[in-house]
PDB file of C-alpha atoms in Angstrom:
ATOM      1  CA  MET A1144      45.210  91.500  66.909  1.00 52.00           C
ATOM      2  CA  THR A1145      47.418  94.227  67.883  1.00 54.00           C
ATOM      3  CA  LEU A1146      48.089  96.988  65.356  1.00 53.00           C
ATOM      4  CA  MET A1147      48.784  99.934  67.394  1.00 54.00           C
ATOM      5  CA  LYS A1148      52.211 100.394  66.365  1.00 66.00           C
ATOM      6  CA  TYR A1149      51.578 100.663  62.814  1.00 73.00           C
ATOM      7  CA  ARG A1150      50.835 103.648  60.853  1.00 79.00           C
ATOM      8  CA  TRP A1151      49.041 102.187  57.880  1.00 85.00           C
ATOM      9  CA  LEU A1152      48.353  98.719  56.443  1.00 90.00           C
ATOM     10  CA  LEU A1153      48.561  97.230  52.812  1.00 92.00           C
ATOM     11  CA  LEU A1154      46.341  94.424  52.126  1.00 93.00           C
ATOM     12  CA  ASP A1155      46.259  92.109  49.337  1.00 93.00           C
ATOM     13  CA  ILE A1156      42.603  90.456  48.488  1.00 92.00           C
ATOM     14  CA  ASN A1157      44.331  86.757  48.283  1.00 89.00           C
ATOM     15  CA  LEU A1158      46.105  86.168  51.645  1.00 87.00           C
ATOM     16  CA  GLY A1159      46.569  82.415  51.224  1.00 81.00           C
ATOM     17  CA  ASP A1160      44.246  80.581  53.744  1.00 83.00           C
ATOM     18  CA  ARG A1161      42.191  84.085  54.298  1.00 85.00           C
ATOM     19  CA  SER A1162      40.740  86.796  52.569  1.00 90.00           C
ATOM     20  CA  GLY A1163      41.784  90.446  52.745  1.00 92.00           C
ATOM     21  CA  PHE A1164      38.423  91.336  52.948  1.00 93.00           C
ATOM     22  CA  ASP A1165      38.069  89.615  55.874  1.00 91.00           C
ATOM     23  CA  LEU A1166      40.956  90.994  57.619  1.00 91.00           C
ATOM     24  CA  CYS A1167      39.736  94.461  56.704  1.00 92.00           C
ATOM     25  CA  ARG A1168      36.566  94.163  58.295  1.00 89.00           C
ATOM     26  CA  LYS A1169      38.093  92.880  61.426  1.00 87.00           C
ATOM     27  CA  VAL A1170      40.969  95.679  61.447  1.00 87.00           C
ATOM     28  CA  ARG A1171      38.051  98.113  60.763  1.00 83.00           C
ATOM     29  CA  GLU A1172      36.415  96.542  64.064  1.00 78.00           C
ATOM     30  CA  ASN A1173      38.871  97.985  66.506  1.00 76.00           C
ATOM     31  CA  TYR A1174      41.366 100.424  64.604  1.00 78.00           C
ATOM     32  CA  ASP A1175      41.133 103.719  62.475  1.00 76.00           C
ATOM     33  CA  MET A1176      44.294 103.251  60.152  1.00 83.00           C
ATOM     34  CA  PRO A1177      44.610 103.717  56.620  1.00 87.00           C
ATOM     35  CA  ILE A1178      44.113 100.791  54.527  1.00 91.00           C
ATOM     36  CA  LEU A1179      45.431 100.487  51.085  1.00 92.00           C
ATOM     37  CA  PHE A1180      44.469  97.388  48.980  1.00 94.00           C
ATOM     38  CA  ILE A1181      46.505  95.899  46.268  1.00 92.00           C
ATOM     39  CA  SER A1182      45.250  93.279  43.920  1.00 93.00           C
ATOM     40  CA  ALA A1183      45.458  91.641  40.718  1.00 92.00           C
ATOM     41  CA  ARG A1184      42.002  91.262  40.966  1.00 90.00           C
ATOM     42  CA  THR A1185      40.485  94.280  38.461  1.00 86.00           C
ATOM     43  CA  SER A1186      36.701  94.322  38.568  1.00 90.00           C
ATOM     44  CA  ASP A1187      34.585  96.807  39.664  1.00 90.00           C
ATOM     45  CA  ASP A1188      33.080  94.385  42.022  1.00 91.00           C
ATOM     46  CA  ASP A1189      35.891  94.142  43.872  1.00 92.00           C
ATOM     47  CA  VAL A1190      36.961  97.709  43.974  1.00 91.00           C
ATOM     48  CA  ILE A1191      33.736  98.449  45.519  1.00 91.00           C
ATOM     49  CA  ILE A1192      33.520  95.835  48.277  1.00 92.00           C
ATOM     50  CA  ALA A1193      37.174  96.946  49.220  1.00 91.00           C
ATOM     51  CA  LEU A1194      35.822 100.642  49.686  1.00 90.00           C
ATOM     52  CA  ASN A1195      32.429  99.592  51.209  1.00 88.00           C
ATOM     53  CA  ILE A1196      34.195  97.639  53.946  1.00 89.00           C
ATOM     54  CA  GLY A1197      36.891 100.031  55.307  1.00 87.00           C
ATOM     55  CA  GLY A1198      39.585 100.428  52.524  1.00 90.00           C
ATOM     56  CA  ASP A1199      40.890 103.713  51.947  1.00 89.00           C
ATOM     57  CA  ASP A1200      42.054 103.099  48.398  1.00 90.00           C
ATOM     58  CA  TYR A1201      42.610 100.223  45.805  1.00 92.00           C
ATOM     59  CA  ILE A1202      45.375  99.641  43.580  1.00 92.00           C
ATOM     60  CA  LYS A1203      45.392  97.543  40.424  1.00 91.00           C
ATOM     61  CA  LYS A1204      48.127  95.145  39.518  1.00 91.00           C
ATOM     62  CA  PRO A1205      50.856  95.666  38.162  1.00 90.00           C
ATOM     63  CA  TYR A1206      51.716  99.131  39.285  1.00 89.00           C
ATOM     64  CA  THR A1207      54.944 100.903  40.186  1.00 91.00           C
ATOM     65  CA  LEU A1208      56.706 101.816  43.460  1.00 91.00           C
ATOM     66  CA  GLY A1209      55.815 105.643  42.733  1.00 90.00           C
ATOM     67  CA  VAL A1210      52.469 105.067  42.311  1.00 89.00           C
ATOM     68  CA  LEU A1211      52.409 103.098  45.812  1.00 90.00           C
ATOM     69  CA  PHE A1212      54.474 105.459  47.547  1.00 90.00           C
ATOM     70  CA  ALA A1213      52.532 108.713  46.244  1.00 89.00           C
ATOM     71  CA  LYS A1214      49.066 106.924  47.380  1.00 87.00           C
ATOM     72  CA  VAL A1215      50.311 105.916  50.741  1.00 88.00           C
ATOM     73  CA  LYS A1216      51.604 109.281  51.069  1.00 87.00           C
ATOM     74  CA  ALA A1217      48.252 110.938  50.034  1.00 85.00           C
ATOM     75  CA  ILE A1218      46.178 108.767  52.462  1.00 84.00           C
ATOM     76  CA  LEU A1219      48.652 109.229  55.424  1.00 85.00           C
ATOM     77  CA  GLY A1220      48.110 113.006  54.796  1.00 82.00           C
ATOM     78  CA  ARG A1221      44.342 112.937  54.576  1.00 79.00           C
ATOM     79  CA  TYR A1222      44.386 110.940  58.040  1.00 78.00           C
ATOM     80  CA  GLU A1223      46.700 113.512  59.570  1.00 76.00           C
ATOM     81  CA  LYS A1224      44.262 116.519  58.187  1.00 72.00           C
ATOM     82  CA  ALA A1225      41.025 114.685  59.542  1.00 70.00           C
ATOM     83  CA  LYS A1226      42.821 114.289  63.133  1.00 66.00           C
ATOM     84  CA  GLU A1227      43.368 118.057  62.838  1.00 64.00           C
ATOM     85  CA  ALA A1228      39.611 118.867  62.067  1.00 59.00           C
ATOM     86  CA  ALA A1229      38.628 116.558  64.760  1.00 56.00           C
ATOM     87  CA  GLN A1230      40.524 118.698  67.147  1.00 54.00           C
ATOM     88  CA  LEU A1231      38.838 121.788  65.793  1.00 52.00           C
ATOM     89  CA  ALA A1232      35.350 120.101  66.021  1.00 49.00           C
ATOM     90  CA  ALA A1233      34.368 122.206  68.659  1.00 46.00           C
ATOM     91  CA  GLY A1234      34.335 125.524  66.291  1.00 48.00           C
ATOM     92  CA  ILE A1235      31.190 123.935  64.626  1.00 45.00           C
ATOM     93  CA  GLU A1236      29.284 125.618  67.775  1.00 45.00           C
ATOM     94  CA  GLY A1237      28.253 129.095  67.157  1.00 41.00           C
ATOM     95  CA  LYS A1238      28.232 128.164  63.249  1.00 44.00           C
ATOM     96  CA  SER A1239      25.455 127.009  61.076  1.00 44.00           C
ATOM     97  CA  VAL A1240      24.435 124.222  63.452  1.00 49.00           C
ATOM     98  CA  GLN A1241      23.287 124.801  67.109  1.00 46.00           C
ATOM     99  CA  THR A1242      24.783 122.697  69.653  1.00 49.00           C
ATOM    100  CA  ASN A1243      23.505 121.510  73.321  1.00 53.00           C
ATOM    101  CA  GLU A1244      26.360 121.328  75.546  1.00 56.00           C
ATOM    102  CA  GLY A1245      28.497 120.487  72.446  1.00 65.00           C
ATOM    103  CA  ARG A1246      26.263 117.796  71.140  1.00 75.00           C
ATOM    104  CA  ILE A1247      24.661 117.931  67.846  1.00 80.00           C
ATOM    105  CA  TYR A1248      21.602 115.503  67.585  1.00 80.00           C
ATOM    106  CA  PHE A1249      20.832 113.660  64.763  1.00 82.00           C
ATOM    107  CA  ARG A1250      17.726 111.654  66.233  1.00 78.00           C
ATOM    108  CA  GLU A1251      16.795 110.496  69.653  1.00 78.00           C
ATOM    109  CA  GLY A1252      19.878 109.121  71.467  1.00 79.00           C
ATOM    110  CA  VAL A1253      22.347 109.665  68.492  1.00 84.00           C
ATOM    111  CA  TYR A1254      24.609 112.505  68.438  1.00 82.00           C
ATOM    112  CA  LEU A1255      28.122 114.011  67.732  1.00 82.00           C
ATOM    113  CA  ASP A1256      29.793 114.837  70.836  1.00 79.00           C
ATOM    114  CA  THR A1257      32.259 117.611  69.622  1.00 73.00           C
ATOM    115  CA  SER A1258      34.246 117.859  72.672  1.00 68.00           C
ATOM    116  CA  MET A1259      35.270 114.121  72.362  1.00 68.00           C
ATOM    117  CA  HIS A1260      35.094 114.103  68.880  1.00 71.00           C
ATOM    118  CA  LYS A1261      32.889 110.678  69.394  1.00 77.00           C
ATOM    119  CA  LEU A1262      29.771 109.592  67.749  1.00 83.00           C
ATOM    120  CA  ILE A1263      27.436 108.104  70.617  1.00 84.00           C
ATOM    121  CA  ILE A1264      24.329 105.793  69.513  1.00 83.00           C
ATOM    122  CA  ASP A1265      22.195 104.785  72.635  1.00 80.00           C
ATOM    123  CA  GLY A1266      24.925 105.584  75.068  1.00 79.00           C
ATOM    124  CA  ARG A1267      27.729 103.530  73.318  1.00 81.00           C
ATOM    125  CA  GLN A1268      30.470 104.846  71.178  1.00 80.00           C
ATOM    126  CA  GLU A1269      29.833 104.036  67.232  1.00 80.00           C
ATOM    127  CA  GLU A1270      32.941 103.475  65.358  1.00 73.00           C
ATOM    128  CA  PHE A1271      33.367 106.469  63.157  1.00 76.00           C
ATOM    129  CA  ARG A1272      36.524 106.927  60.633  1.00 80.00           C
ATOM    130  CA  ALA A1273      38.418 110.074  60.326  1.00 78.00           C
ATOM    131  CA  MET A1274      37.456 110.616  57.187  1.00 83.00           C
ATOM    132  CA  GLU A1275      33.697 110.259  57.908  1.00 86.00           C
ATOM    133  CA  TYR A1276      34.174 112.737  60.708  1.00 85.00           C
ATOM    134  CA  LYS A1277      36.052 115.080  58.653  1.00 86.00           C
ATOM    135  CA  LEU A1278      33.368 114.693  55.841  1.00 90.00           C
ATOM    136  CA  LEU A1279      30.544 115.125  58.333  1.00 89.00           C
ATOM    137  CA  THR A1280      32.031 118.066  60.058  1.00 87.00           C
ATOM    138  CA  TYR A1281      32.581 119.987  57.184  1.00 89.00           C
ATOM    139  CA  LEU A1282      28.840 119.471  55.856  1.00 90.00           C
ATOM    140  CA  LEU A1283      27.722 120.686  59.037  1.00 87.00           C
ATOM    141  CA  GLU A1284      29.777 123.822  59.449  1.00 85.00           C
ATOM    142  CA  ASN A1285      27.812 124.482  55.803  1.00 88.00           C
ATOM    143  CA  ALA A1286      24.366 123.166  57.029  1.00 85.00           C
ATOM    144  CA  GLY A1287      21.677 124.751  55.023  1.00 86.00           C
ATOM    145  CA  ARG A1288      23.872 125.234  51.885  1.00 89.00           C
ATOM    146  CA  VAL A1289      24.364 122.828  48.892  1.00 92.00           C
ATOM    147  CA  VAL A1290      27.875 121.777  49.132  1.00 93.00           C
ATOM    148  CA  THR A1291      29.138 120.356  45.530  1.00 92.00           C
ATOM    149  CA  LYS A1292      31.094 117.421  44.866  1.00 89.00           C
ATOM    150  CA  GLU A1293      34.128 119.870  43.782  1.00 88.00           C
ATOM    151  CA  GLU A1294      33.794 121.622  47.010  1.00 89.00           C
ATOM    152  CA  LEU A1295      34.079 118.268  49.098  1.00 90.00           C
ATOM    153  CA  LEU A1296      37.131 117.079  46.773  1.00 86.00           C
ATOM    154  CA  LYS A1297      38.852 120.403  47.322  1.00 85.00           C
ATOM    155  CA  ASN A1298      38.321 120.579  51.162  1.00 86.00           C
ATOM    156  CA  VAL A1299      37.781 117.109  52.529  1.00 86.00           C
ATOM    157  CA  TRP A1300      39.948 115.415  50.050  1.00 80.00           C
ATOM    158  CA  GLU A1301      42.021 118.309  49.313  1.00 73.00           C
ATOM    159  CA  ASP A1302      41.869 117.922  45.313  1.00 57.00           C
ATOM    160  CA  GLU A1303      43.551 114.340  45.397  1.00 60.00           C
ATOM    161  CA  TYR A1304      42.051 112.167  42.702  1.00 55.00           C
ATOM    162  CA  THR A1305      38.875 110.791  44.334  1.00 61.00           C
ATOM    163  CA  GLY A1306      35.855 109.568  42.076  1.00 65.00           C
ATOM    164  CA  ASP A1307      32.394 110.648  42.700  1.00 67.00           C
ATOM    165  CA  GLY A1308      32.094 106.661  44.386  1.00 77.00           C
ATOM    166  CA  THR A1309      34.152 107.396  47.024  1.00 82.00           C
ATOM    167  CA  ILE A1310      32.610 110.518  48.187  1.00 87.00           C
ATOM    168  CA  SER A1311      29.360 108.467  47.727  1.00 88.00           C
ATOM    169  CA  VAL A1312      30.290 105.688  49.740  1.00 88.00           C
ATOM    170  CA  HIS A1313      31.641 108.071  52.880  1.00 90.00           C
ATOM    171  CA  ILE A1314      28.259 109.533  52.805  1.00 93.00           C
ATOM    172  CA  ARG A1315      26.341 106.207  52.683  1.00 92.00           C
ATOM    173  CA  HIS A1316      28.600 105.031  55.869  1.00 91.00           C
ATOM    174  CA  ILE A1317      27.711 108.425  57.523  1.00 92.00           C
ATOM    175  CA  ARG A1318      23.984 107.954  56.663  1.00 92.00           C
ATOM    176  CA  GLU A1319      23.946 104.547  58.014  1.00 91.00           C
ATOM    177  CA  LYS A1320      24.754 105.684  61.666  1.00 89.00           C
ATOM    178  CA  ILE A1321      22.605 109.225  61.602  1.00 88.00           C
ATOM    179  CA  GLU A1322      19.786 108.721  59.633  1.00 88.00           C
ATOM    180  CA  PRO A1323      16.352 107.308  61.000  1.00 84.00           C
ATOM    181  CA  ASP A1324      15.357 106.269  57.550  1.00 87.00           C
ATOM    182  CA  LEU A1325      18.074 105.132  54.880  1.00 87.00           C
ATOM    183  CA  LYS A1326      15.589 104.787  52.193  1.00 89.00           C
ATOM    184  CA  ASP A1327      14.286 108.436  52.535  1.00 89.00           C
ATOM    185  CA  PRO A1328      17.493 110.306  54.217  1.00 89.00           C
ATOM    186  CA  ALA A1329      16.407 113.581  55.954  1.00 87.00           C
ATOM    187  CA  ILE A1330      19.535 114.751  57.617  1.00 89.00           C
ATOM    188  CA  ILE A1331      21.931 114.621  54.685  1.00 93.00           C
ATOM    189  CA  LYS A1332      19.940 114.941  51.531  1.00 92.00           C
ATOM    190  CA  THR A1333      21.326 114.157  47.326  1.00 93.00           C
ATOM    191  CA  VAL A1334      20.900 117.214  45.306  1.00 91.00           C
ATOM    192  CA  TRP A1335      21.262 115.166  42.023  1.00 89.00           C
ATOM    193  CA  GLY A1336      24.055 116.224  39.841  1.00 85.00           C
ATOM    194  CA  VAL A1337      25.511 118.699  42.378  1.00 90.00           C
ATOM    195  CA  GLY A1338      26.394 117.637  45.688  1.00 92.00           C
ATOM    196  CA  TYR A1339      24.830 117.310  49.451  1.00 94.00           C
ATOM    197  CA  VAL A1340      23.159 119.446  51.927  1.00 92.00           C
ATOM    198  CA  VAL A1341      22.602 118.720  55.633  1.00 90.00           C
ATOM    199  CA  GLU A1342      18.945 120.065  56.611  1.00 84.00           C
ATOM    200  CA  GLN A1343      18.905 121.696  59.785  1.00 78.00           C
ATOM    201  CA  ASP A1344      15.360 121.552  60.365  1.00 78.00           C
ATOM    202  CA  ALA A1345      15.914 117.595  60.224  1.00 72.00           C
ATOM    203  CA  LEU A1346      18.348 117.554  63.049  1.00 73.00           C
ATOM    204  CA  PHE A1347      16.588 116.279  66.401  1.00 66.00           C
ATOM    205  CA  HIS A1348      16.190 119.252  68.730  1.00 53.00           C
ATOM    206  CA  GLY A1349      15.775 117.444  71.991  1.00 50.00           C
ATOM    207  CA  ASP A1350      18.133 116.932  74.952  1.00 47.00           C
ATOM    208  CA  GLY A1351      19.171 113.228  73.974  1.00 44.00           C
ATOM    209  CA  ALA A1352      17.392 111.639  77.039  1.00 39.00           C
TER     210      ALA A1352
END
């Protein structure tokens, strides 16, 4: 599957002989590109699955072209901003989180390389989507301080309408990659009813060897 020349992907759940969910998973294995689902299936379960497997948004049929164009424009804008944030991620150094040669260690063998803008797990590069990277770097820049959901919407999603569910999905995906214990997150803590905080003391203070 070669998609490098495309800027974004529009998927329906029902694609004849295959599922749009399966195609989304396949695309996410190799590409970081905006994926927008459109479907006549309107259950919350379908929306949640679409977001969990890597979809950026979900439009229920029927819809207008105006809504579709607005959604696509917003998603592309977020991806461009996320890329810009990745290019500036080295600016984390000297702020709230101390780095080790441009690396932020979450646990032994797991670190964020701020110079290469990559997440490394046991020596291999892990898939890390642009919005996940932007969200994580924002939380790291504000380590030790509770960041409200409203602040995340304003500074990461830039005020575009996004429900709490979308933020929670992105946080969960990040935790799956960096947390030692998903049942009891130690790095990104949830402050119920408010937002999230990165616990500086929970970061791994080693050399990653």
